[in-house]
CSV table of C-alpha atoms in Angstrom, one decimal:
chain,number,residue,atom,x,y,z
A,1,MET,CA,92.2,102.7,89.3
A,2,ARG,CA,95.7,101.4,88.5
A,3,ILE,CA,96.6,98.6,86.1
A,4,VAL,CA,100.1,97.3,86.0
A,5,VAL,CA,101.6,94.6,83.7
A,6,GLN,CA,105.2,93.8,84.3
A,7,GLU,CA,107.8,91.1,84.3
A,8,GLN,CA,109.5,91.9,87.6
A,9,PRO,CA,108.2,90.9,91.0
A,10,PHE,CA,105.9,93.4,92.9
A,11,ASP,CA,106.0,94.1,96.6
A,12,PHE,CA,102.6,92.8,97.8
A,13,GLY,CA,102.9,94.1,101.3
A,14,ALA,CA,103.8,97.6,100.2
A,15,GLU,CA,101.1,97.6,97.4
A,16,ALA,CA,98.4,96.4,99.8
A,17,ALA,CA,99.4,98.9,102.5
A,18,ALA,CA,99.5,101.8,100.1
A,19,PHE,CA,96.2,100.8,98.6
A,20,ALA,CA,94.5,100.6,102.1
A,21,THR,CA,96.0,103.7,103.6
A,22,ASN,CA,94.1,107.0,103.9
A,23,ARG,CA,90.8,105.6,102.9
A,24,HIS,CA,88.6,107.8,105.2
A,25,ASP,CA,85.5,107.1,103.2
A,26,MET,CA,86.0,103.5,102.4
A,27,GLY,CA,85.2,101.0,105.1
A,28,ALA,CA,86.4,97.8,103.3
A,29,VAL,CA,89.5,96.8,101.4
A,30,VAL,CA,89.8,93.3,99.8
A,31,THR,CA,93.0,91.9,98.2
A,32,PHE,CA,93.5,88.7,96.3
A,33,THR,CA,97.0,87.4,95.5
A,34,GLY,CA,97.7,84.5,93.1
A,35,ILE,CA,100.8,82.4,93.9
A,36,VAL,CA,102.7,79.9,91.8
A,37,ARG,CA,101.6,76.6,93.3
A,38,ASP,CA,103.6,73.4,93.2
A,39,ILE,CA,100.9,70.7,93.5
A,40,SER,CA,102.9,67.7,92.5
A,41,GLY,CA,106.2,68.7,94.0
A,42,ASP,CA,108.1,68.6,90.7
A,43,LEU,CA,107.3,72.1,89.3
A,44,SER,CA,110.5,74.0,88.5
A,45,ALA,CA,108.9,77.1,87.2
A,46,MET,CA,105.9,78.8,85.7
A,47,GLU,CA,106.2,80.8,82.5
A,48,ILE,CA,103.5,83.3,81.7
A,49,GLU,CA,103.1,84.5,78.1
A,50,HIS,CA,101.0,87.5,77.3
A,51,TYR,CA,99.8,89.5,74.4
A,52,PRO,CA,101.4,92.9,75.1
A,53,GLY,CA,99.2,95.0,72.8
A,54,MET,CA,96.0,93.6,74.3
A,55,THR,CA,96.8,93.0,78.0
A,56,ALA,CA,96.4,96.5,79.5
A,57,LYS,CA,93.4,97.2,77.3
A,58,ALA,CA,91.7,94.0,78.5
A,59,LEU,CA,92.4,94.6,82.1
A,60,GLU,CA,91.2,98.2,81.9
A,61,LYS,CA,88.0,97.0,80.4
A,62,ILE,CA,87.4,94.5,83.1
A,63,ALA,CA,88.2,97.0,85.9
A,64,ALA,CA,85.9,99.6,84.3
A,65,GLU,CA,83.1,97.0,84.2
A,66,ALA,CA,83.7,96.3,87.9
A,67,ALA,CA,83.6,100.0,88.7
A,68,SER,CA,80.3,100.4,86.9
A,69,ARG,CA,78.7,97.5,88.7
A,70,TRP,CA,79.7,98.1,92.3
A,71,SER,CA,80.1,101.1,94.5
A,72,LEU,CA,83.9,101.1,94.3
A,73,GLY,CA,86.2,103.7,95.6
A,74,ASP,CA,89.2,102.3,93.9
A,75,ALA,CA,90.7,99.2,92.3
A,76,LEU,CA,94.2,97.9,91.5
A,77,VAL,CA,95.3,95.1,89.2
A,78,ILE,CA,99.0,94.0,89.0
A,79,HIS,CA,99.8,91.0,86.7
A,80,ARG,CA,103.2,89.6,85.9
A,81,HIS,CA,104.5,87.8,82.9
A,82,GLY,CA,107.7,85.8,82.3
A,83,ARG,CA,109.3,83.2,84.5
A,84,MET,CA,108.4,82.6,88.2
A,85,VAL,CA,109.2,79.8,90.7
A,86,PRO,CA,106.8,78.1,93.2
A,87,GLY,CA,105.9,80.5,96.0
A,88,GLU,CA,106.3,83.6,93.8
A,89,MET,CA,103.4,85.9,93.4
A,90,ILE,CA,101.8,86.0,89.9
A,91,MET,CA,99.3,88.8,90.4
A,92,MET,CA,97.1,90.7,92.8
A,93,VAL,CA,93.9,92.6,92.7
A,94,ALA,CA,92.6,95.0,95.4
A,95,THR,CA,89.3,96.7,95.8
A,96,ALA,CA,88.1,99.5,98.1
A,97,ALA,CA,84.5,100.1,98.8
A,98,PRO,CA,82.3,101.7,101.5
A,99,HIS,CA,80.8,98.3,102.3
A,100,ARG,CA,82.4,94.8,102.5
A,101,ALA,CA,79.9,93.1,100.2
A,102,ASP,CA,80.9,95.4,97.3
A,103,ALA,CA,84.6,95.0,98.0
A,104,PHE,CA,84.4,91.2,98.0
A,105,GLU,CA,82.1,90.9,95.0
A,106,ALA,CA,84.1,93.3,92.9
A,107,ALA,CA,87.4,91.5,93.7
A,108,GLU,CA,85.8,88.1,92.8
A,109,PHE,CA,84.4,89.5,89.6
A,110,LEU,CA,87.8,90.9,88.7
A,111,MET,CA,89.4,87.6,89.3
A,112,ASP,CA,86.8,85.6,87.4
A,113,TYR,CA,87.2,87.9,84.4
A,114,LEU,CA,90.9,88.1,84.6
A,115,LYS,CA,91.2,84.3,84.6
A,116,SER,CA,89.3,83.9,81.4
A,117,ARG,CA,89.3,87.2,79.5
A,118,ALA,CA,92.8,88.7,79.9
A,119,PRO,CA,95.4,87.4,77.5
A,120,PHE,CA,97.7,85.4,79.7
A,121,TRP,CA,98.8,81.8,79.2
A,122,LYS,CA,100.6,79.7,81.8
A,123,LYS,CA,103.1,77.0,81.1
A,124,GLU,CA,104.3,74.7,83.8
A,125,ILE,CA,108.0,73.8,83.6
A,126,GLY,CA,108.5,70.5,85.4
A,127,LYS,CA,111.5,68.3,85.9
A,128,ASP,CA,110.3,65.9,83.2
A,129,GLY,CA,109.1,68.5,80.6
A,130,SER,CA,106.7,71.3,80.2
A,131,ALA,CA,103.0,71.7,79.5
A,132,TRP,CA,100.5,74.6,78.9
A,133,VAL,CA,97.9,74.9,81.7
A,134,ALA,CA,94.5,74.0,80.3
A,135,ALA,CA,91.6,76.4,80.9
A,136,LYS,CA,89.1,75.0,83.4
A,137,ASP,CA,85.5,74.7,82.5
A,138,ALA,CA,84.8,75.9,86.0
A,139,ASP,CA,86.6,79.2,85.3
A,140,GLU,CA,84.5,79.8,82.2
A,141,ASP,CA,81.4,78.8,84.2
A,142,ALA,CA,82.3,81.2,86.9
A,143,LEU,CA,81.6,84.1,84.5
A,144,THR,CA,77.9,83.2,84.3
A,145,ARG,CA,77.2,84.2,87.8
A,146,TRP,CA,77.8,87.9,87.1
B,1,MET,CA,97.3,92.1,57.9
B,2,ASP,CA,99.4,91.1,60.9
B,3,VAL,CA,98.6,87.6,62.3
B,4,LEU,CA,99.8,86.8,65.8
B,5,TYR,CA,100.0,83.4,67.6
B,6,PHE,CA,100.3,82.8,71.3
B,7,ALA,CA,101.0,79.8,73.6
B,8,TRP,CA,100.7,76.4,72.0
B,9,VAL,CA,99.3,77.9,68.8
B,10,ARG,CA,102.6,79.8,68.4
B,11,GLU,CA,104.6,76.7,69.3
B,12,ARG,CA,102.7,74.5,66.7
B,13,ILE,CA,103.0,77.1,63.9
B,14,GLY,CA,106.6,77.9,64.9
B,15,ILE,CA,106.4,81.7,64.7
B,16,PRO,CA,104.9,84.4,66.9
B,17,LYS,CA,103.8,86.7,64.1
B,18,GLU,CA,103.6,87.0,60.3
B,19,THR,CA,102.1,89.4,57.8
B,20,VAL,CA,99.5,87.8,55.6
B,21,ASP,CA,98.2,89.0,52.3
B,22,THR,CA,94.6,87.8,52.2
B,23,GLN,CA,91.2,88.5,50.7
B,24,ALA,CA,89.5,86.5,53.5
B,25,GLY,CA,86.1,88.0,54.4
B,26,THR,CA,85.8,86.5,57.9
B,27,VAL,CA,88.0,85.0,60.5
B,28,ALA,CA,86.8,81.5,59.5
B,29,ASP,CA,87.8,82.2,55.9
B,30,LEU,CA,91.3,83.2,57.1
B,31,VAL,CA,91.5,80.1,59.2
B,32,ALA,CA,90.6,77.9,56.2
B,33,GLU,CA,93.2,79.7,54.1
B,34,LEU,CA,96.0,79.3,56.7
B,35,ALA,CA,95.1,75.6,57.5
B,36,ALA,CA,95.4,74.8,53.8
B,37,ARG,CA,99.0,76.1,53.7
B,38,GLU,CA,101.1,73.4,55.6
B,39,ASP,CA,100.7,70.6,58.2
B,40,ARG,CA,101.8,72.8,61.1
B,41,TYR,CA,99.0,75.3,60.3
B,42,ALA,CA,96.5,72.5,59.8
B,43,ALA,CA,97.5,71.0,63.2
B,44,ALA,CA,97.2,74.4,65.0
B,45,PHE,CA,93.7,75.1,63.5
B,46,ALA,CA,92.4,71.5,63.6
B,47,ASP,CA,89.9,72.3,66.3
B,48,THR,CA,88.8,75.9,66.4
B,49,SER,CA,86.5,75.3,69.3
B,50,ALA,CA,89.8,75.0,71.3
B,51,LEU,CA,90.9,78.5,70.0
B,52,ARG,CA,90.1,82.1,70.7
B,53,VAL,CA,90.5,85.0,68.3
B,54,ALA,CA,91.1,88.7,68.9
B,55,LEU,CA,90.6,91.4,66.2
B,56,ASP,CA,92.7,94.5,66.8
B,57,GLN,CA,93.2,93.4,70.4
B,58,GLU,CA,89.5,92.8,71.2
B,59,LEU,CA,88.1,89.3,71.7
B,60,SER,CA,85.9,88.3,68.8
B,61,ASP,CA,84.4,85.4,67.0
B,62,PHE,CA,85.3,83.1,64.1
B,63,ASP,CA,82.4,84.4,62.0
B,64,ALA,CA,83.4,88.1,62.5
B,65,SER,CA,84.2,90.2,59.4
B,66,LEU,CA,87.8,91.1,58.8
B,67,THR,CA,86.9,94.4,57.0
B,68,GLY,CA,89.2,97.1,58.3
B,69,VAL,CA,91.0,94.8,60.7
B,70,ARG,CA,94.8,95.3,60.9
B,71,GLU,CA,95.7,92.7,63.5
B,72,VAL,CA,94.3,89.2,64.1
B,73,ALA,CA,95.5,87.0,67.0
B,74,PHE,CA,94.9,83.3,67.6
B,75,PHE,CA,95.4,81.6,70.9
B,76,PRO,CA,94.0,79.0,73.3
B,77,PRO,CA,91.6,79.9,76.1
B,78,MET,CA,93.3,82.3,78.6
B,79,THR,CA,94.7,81.0,81.9
B,80,GLY,CA,95.8,84.1,83.7
B,81,GLY,CA,95.2,85.1,87.4
C,1,MET,CA,95.9,79.9,112.3
C,2,ARG,CA,96.6,83.0,114.3
C,3,ILE,CA,94.1,85.1,116.3
C,4,VAL,CA,95.2,88.5,117.6
C,5,VAL,CA,93.2,90.9,119.7
C,6,GLN,CA,95.0,94.1,120.6
C,7,GLU,CA,94.6,97.8,121.3
C,8,GLN,CA,97.6,99.1,119.3
C,9,PRO,CA,97.6,99.5,115.5
C,10,PHE,CA,98.8,96.6,113.3
C,11,ASP,CA,101.0,96.8,110.2
C,12,PHE,CA,98.6,95.6,107.5
C,13,GLY,CA,101.2,95.6,104.8
C,14,ALA,CA,103.7,93.6,106.8
C,15,GLU,CA,101.0,91.2,108.1
C,16,ALA,CA,99.6,90.6,104.6
C,17,ALA,CA,103.1,90.1,103.1
C,18,ALA,CA,104.2,87.7,105.8
C,19,PHE,CA,100.9,85.7,105.5
C,20,ALA,CA,101.3,85.4,101.7
C,21,THR,CA,105.0,84.6,101.6
C,22,ASN,CA,106.4,81.1,101.2
C,23,ARG,CA,103.0,79.5,100.3
C,24,HIS,CA,104.3,77.0,97.8
C,25,ASP,CA,101.2,74.8,98.0
C,26,MET,CA,98.6,77.6,98.3
C,27,GLY,CA,97.6,79.3,95.1
C,28,ALA,CA,95.3,81.9,96.6
C,29,VAL,CA,95.5,84.4,99.4
C,30,VAL,CA,92.6,86.8,100.2
C,31,THR,CA,92.7,89.6,102.8
C,32,PHE,CA,90.0,91.8,104.1
C,33,THR,CA,90.7,95.1,106.0
C,34,GLY,CA,88.1,97.1,107.9
C,35,ILE,CA,88.7,100.8,108.1
C,36,VAL,CA,87.1,103.5,110.3
C,37,ARG,CA,84.9,105.3,107.8
C,38,ASP,CA,83.8,108.9,108.2
C,39,ILE,CA,80.5,108.9,106.2
C,40,SER,CA,79.0,112.2,107.4
C,41,GLY,CA,82.3,114.1,107.7
C,42,ASP,CA,81.9,114.8,111.4
C,43,LEU,CA,83.3,111.6,113.0
C,44,SER,CA,86.1,112.4,115.5
C,45,ALA,CA,86.8,108.9,116.5
C,46,MET,CA,85.5,105.3,116.8
C,47,GLU,CA,85.7,103.5,120.2
C,48,ILE,CA,85.6,99.8,120.2
C,49,GLU,CA,84.6,98.0,123.4
C,50,HIS,CA,85.1,94.3,123.7
C,51,TYR,CA,84.6,91.4,126.2
C,52,PRO,CA,88.1,90.3,126.9
C,53,GLY,CA,87.3,86.9,128.4
C,54,MET,CA,85.2,86.0,125.4
C,55,THR,CA,86.8,87.6,122.4
C,56,ALA,CA,89.7,85.3,121.6
C,57,LYS,CA,87.5,82.3,122.3
C,58,ALA,CA,84.8,83.5,119.9
C,59,LEU,CA,87.3,84.3,117.2
C,60,GLU,CA,89.0,80.9,117.5
C,61,LYS,CA,85.6,79.2,117.3
C,62,ILE,CA,84.7,81.1,114.1
C,63,ALA,CA,88.2,80.4,112.5
C,64,ALA,CA,88.0,76.7,113.4
C,65,GLU,CA,84.5,76.6,111.8
C,66,ALA,CA,86.0,78.2,108.6
C,67,ALA,CA,88.8,75.7,108.6
C,68,SER,CA,86.4,72.8,108.8
C,69,ARG,CA,84.2,74.0,106.0
C,70,TRP,CA,86.8,75.0,103.4
C,71,SER,CA,90.1,73.6,102.2
C,72,LEU,CA,92.2,76.2,103.9
C,73,GLY,CA,95.9,76.2,104.4
C,74,ASP,CA,95.9,79.0,106.9
C,75,ALA,CA,93.8,81.9,108.4
C,76,LEU,CA,94.6,85.0,110.3
C,77,VAL,CA,92.4,87.3,112.3
C,78,ILE,CA,93.5,90.6,113.9
C,79,HIS,CA,91.0,92.8,115.6
C,80,ARG,CA,91.6,96.0,117.6
C,81,HIS,CA,89.7,97.6,120.4
C,82,GLY,CA,90.0,101.0,121.9
C,83,ARG,CA,90.0,104.4,120.2
C,84,MET,CA,90.7,104.9,116.5
C,85,VAL,CA,90.4,107.9,114.1
C,86,PRO,CA,88.9,107.8,110.6
C,87,GLY,CA,91.2,106.1,108.1
C,88,GLU,CA,92.7,103.8,110.8
C,89,MET,CA,92.4,100.1,110.3
C,90,ILE,CA,90.1,98.3,112.8
C,91,MET,CA,90.8,94.7,111.8
C,92,MET,CA,91.9,92.3,109.1
C,93,VAL,CA,91.4,88.7,108.1
C,94,ALA,CA,93.5,86.7,105.7
C,95,THR,CA,92.9,83.2,104.2
C,96,ALA,CA,95.2,81.0,102.2
C,97,ALA,CA,93.8,78.1,100.1
C,98,PRO,CA,94.8,76.0,97.1
C,99,HIS,CA,92.0,77.6,95.1
C,100,ARG,CA,90.6,81.1,94.9
C,101,ALA,CA,86.9,80.1,95.6
C,102,ASP,CA,87.8,78.6,98.9
C,103,ALA,CA,90.0,81.6,99.9
C,104,PHE,CA,87.2,84.1,99.0
C,105,GLU,CA,84.4,82.2,100.6
C,106,ALA,CA,86.3,81.5,103.9
C,107,ALA,CA,87.2,85.2,104.1
C,108,GLU,CA,83.6,86.3,103.6
C,109,PHE,CA,82.4,83.7,106.1
C,110,LEU,CA,85.0,84.9,108.7
C,111,MET,CA,83.8,88.5,108.2
C,112,ASP,CA,80.1,87.7,108.4
C,113,TYR,CA,80.5,85.7,111.6
C,114,LEU,CA,83.0,88.2,113.1
C,115,LYS,CA,80.5,91.0,112.5
C,116,SER,CA,77.7,89.4,114.4
C,117,ARG,CA,79.2,86.8,116.7
C,118,ALA,CA,82.4,88.2,118.1
C,119,PRO,CA,81.9,90.4,121.2
C,120,PHE,CA,82.9,93.9,119.8
C,121,TRP,CA,80.8,97.0,120.0
C,122,LYS,CA,81.5,100.2,118.1
C,123,LYS,CA,80.7,103.7,119.4
C,124,GLU,CA,81.0,106.7,117.0
C,125,ILE,CA,82.3,109.8,118.6
C,126,GLY,CA,81.1,112.8,116.6
C,127,LYS,CA,81.6,116.5,117.1
C,128,ASP,CA,78.0,116.8,118.5
C,129,GLY,CA,78.0,113.7,120.7
C,130,SER,CA,78.4,110.0,120.5
C,131,ALA,CA,76.3,107.0,119.6
C,132,TRP,CA,76.6,103.2,119.7
C,133,VAL,CA,76.5,101.7,116.2
C,134,ALA,CA,73.3,99.7,115.7
C,135,ALA,CA,73.6,96.1,114.4
C,136,LYS,CA,72.3,95.9,110.9
C,137,ASP,CA,69.6,93.3,110.0
C,138,ALA,CA,71.6,92.8,106.8
C,139,ASP,CA,74.6,91.6,108.9
C,140,GLU,CA,72.4,89.1,110.8
C,141,ASP,CA,70.8,88.0,107.5
C,142,ALA,CA,74.3,87.5,105.9
C,143,LEU,CA,74.8,84.5,108.3
C,144,THR,CA,71.9,82.6,106.7
C,145,ARG,CA,73.9,82.0,103.5
C,146,TRP,CA,76.4,79.8,105.2
D,1,MET,CA,77.8,84.8,140.1
D,2,ASP,CA,79.5,87.5,138.2
D,3,VAL,CA,77.3,89.6,135.9
D,4,LEU,CA,78.9,91.8,133.2
D,5,TYR,CA,77.5,94.5,131.1
D,6,PHE,CA,78.8,95.9,127.8
D,7,ALA,CA,78.2,98.9,125.5
D,8,TRP,CA,74.9,100.7,126.2
D,9,VAL,CA,73.8,98.1,128.7
D,10,ARG,CA,76.8,99.0,130.8
D,11,GLU,CA,76.2,102.7,130.3
D,12,ARG,CA,72.5,102.4,131.3
D,13,ILE,CA,73.2,100.4,134.4
D,14,GLY,CA,76.2,102.5,135.2
D,15,ILE,CA,78.7,99.7,136.1
D,16,PRO,CA,80.7,97.2,134.0
D,17,LYS,CA,80.4,94.3,136.4
D,18,GLU,CA,78.9,93.2,139.7
D,19,THR,CA,78.6,90.1,141.8
D,20,VAL,CA,75.0,88.9,142.2
D,21,ASP,CA,73.6,86.5,144.8
D,22,THR,CA,70.7,84.8,143.2
D,23,GLN,CA,68.6,81.7,143.1
D,24,ALA,CA,67.4,82.4,139.6
D,25,GLY,CA,67.0,79.2,137.6
D,26,THR,CA,67.2,80.7,134.1
D,27,VAL,CA,68.6,83.8,132.4
D,28,ALA,CA,65.1,85.2,132.1
D,29,ASP,CA,64.6,84.7,135.9
D,30,LEU,CA,67.8,86.6,136.5
D,31,VAL,CA,66.7,89.4,134.1
D,32,ALA,CA,63.3,89.7,136.0
D,33,GLU,CA,65.2,89.9,139.3
D,34,LEU,CA,67.6,92.6,138.1
D,35,ALA,CA,64.9,94.6,136.3
D,36,ALA,CA,62.9,94.8,139.5
D,37,ARG,CA,65.8,96.4,141.4
D,38,GLU,CA,66.0,100.0,140.1
D,39,ASP,CA,64.9,102.1,137.2
D,40,ARG,CA,68.3,101.9,135.5
D,41,TYR,CA,68.1,98.1,135.4
D,42,ALA,CA,64.5,98.3,134.3
D,43,ALA,CA,65.6,100.6,131.4
D,44,ALA,CA,68.5,98.4,130.4
D,45,PHE,CA,66.3,95.2,130.4
D,46,ALA,CA,63.1,96.8,129.0
D,47,ASP,CA,63.4,95.0,125.7
D,48,THR,CA,65.3,91.7,125.8
D,49,SER,CA,64.9,91.2,122.1
D,50,ALA,CA,67.5,94.0,121.7
D,51,LEU,CA,69.9,92.1,124.0
D,52,ARG,CA,72.2,89.2,123.8
D,53,VAL,CA,73.5,87.0,126.6
D,54,ALA,CA,76.6,85.0,127.1
D,55,LEU,CA,77.0,82.3,129.8
D,56,ASP,CA,80.6,81.6,130.8
D,57,GLN,CA,81.7,83.4,127.6
D,58,GLU,CA,79.6,81.5,125.2
D,59,LEU,CA,76.6,83.0,123.4
D,60,SER,CA,73.4,81.6,124.9
D,61,ASP,CA,69.6,82.2,125.2
D,62,PHE,CA,67.3,83.9,127.7
D,63,ASP,CA,65.6,80.6,128.5
D,64,ALA,CA,68.9,78.8,129.3
D,65,SER,CA,69.5,77.4,132.7
D,66,LEU,CA,72.0,79.1,135.1
D,67,THR,CA,73.0,75.9,136.8
D,68,GLY,CA,76.7,75.8,137.2
D,69,VAL,CA,77.2,79.1,135.5
D,70,ARG,CA,79.8,81.4,137.0
D,71,GLU,CA,79.7,84.4,134.6
D,72,VAL,CA,76.7,86.0,132.8
D,73,ALA,CA,77.2,88.8,130.4
D,74,PHE,CA,74.5,91.1,128.9
D,75,PHE,CA,75.1,93.2,125.8
D,76,PRO,CA,73.5,94.6,122.6
D,77,PRO,CA,74.0,92.7,119.3
D,78,MET,CA,77.7,92.8,118.3
D,79,THR,CA,79.0,95.2,115.8
D,80,GLY,CA,82.6,94.2,115.2
D,81,GLY,CA,84.5,93.8,111.9
């Protein structure tokens, strides 16, 4: 299980390939990648603030919880902070499990918890000003299914 | 006790971190004490239902005790992922 | 939407990275990778037979169904046939969507349908003989949730 | 009409494909005709609940009509992915 919090970009292809390689006893690997999305067409950048002392701790707790609930061979979480432009990757998770249902569910669980329980805050920098992204009720509600 | 602010809480109060000398027994007591200081604090803490709190880097509640706590952080609901 | 059926290995990292790159309007990319798993420790190889005339047609139908049900920006399916050894990748799917729930659900839907509705058959070649993999009731049951 | 066999159906019958001259109206009629031929066919078609059929490369049913069909394929439940 590897947890990485960093400012610089990560190499999604290389990370995904390394994660999925030499898994002789794991039939299923799922990855999720979050990308800076420009919905309105006027987003200049996304700035992600985080709470350095708490971030790795919170992610490790979430990953350990996933490992205790599903039959997981391995998990990976990479989350960036700082400034990113549309199209850039913000974060990724990966899960490896003997069976696909476990790999899918654990990845969705990691994402749901990471969205609402890991100390990151997104600010959208537009051409006409900037605004903190509001938490969605749907994201909080998503936690109730686990 | 170190008190940290993140995202719009940090922006409203105007600083990321300060050391606070307090006898507050709970998070709510500390919030009342800070809100009474200045308008910028009052604005930041106007609606605590829109805030989250972490004690020594663990999510907690506004009625939690501050006994033994060294670091309190206030911030809006997280929006990572 | 790209559907690939081939005998040779594919480069999962390169495919995943290419799929997730330059998606300015898609916030979420999910990938699933199926890997030859050696459960008992005596699997020499997996042989996958397919029905060439039907395979691409069946996969396209499944992918089109996914695109009609979810708000998907793109989908990719790569499935191999022929002989593979434990640890080798058998197939992958990838989905890109504005929101993570759509990307996850469409990927799971693709996998469930691909398992039971695309004409591939697996044969396990062990040290003491070979056997066709039996379809699992759970895989057929998985279709009922969609 | 071309008749194709895959996986253990192919192994039991011993050939991947053959051309069959038949007046069978439905898939079930064709199965009955083939099963009556030889033991290896009878063995392959002993339990049609364990088989799937595709007509012109689309999944179909054993009670489907063969009118206009050029290619019939018999195989066990798929196990891809």
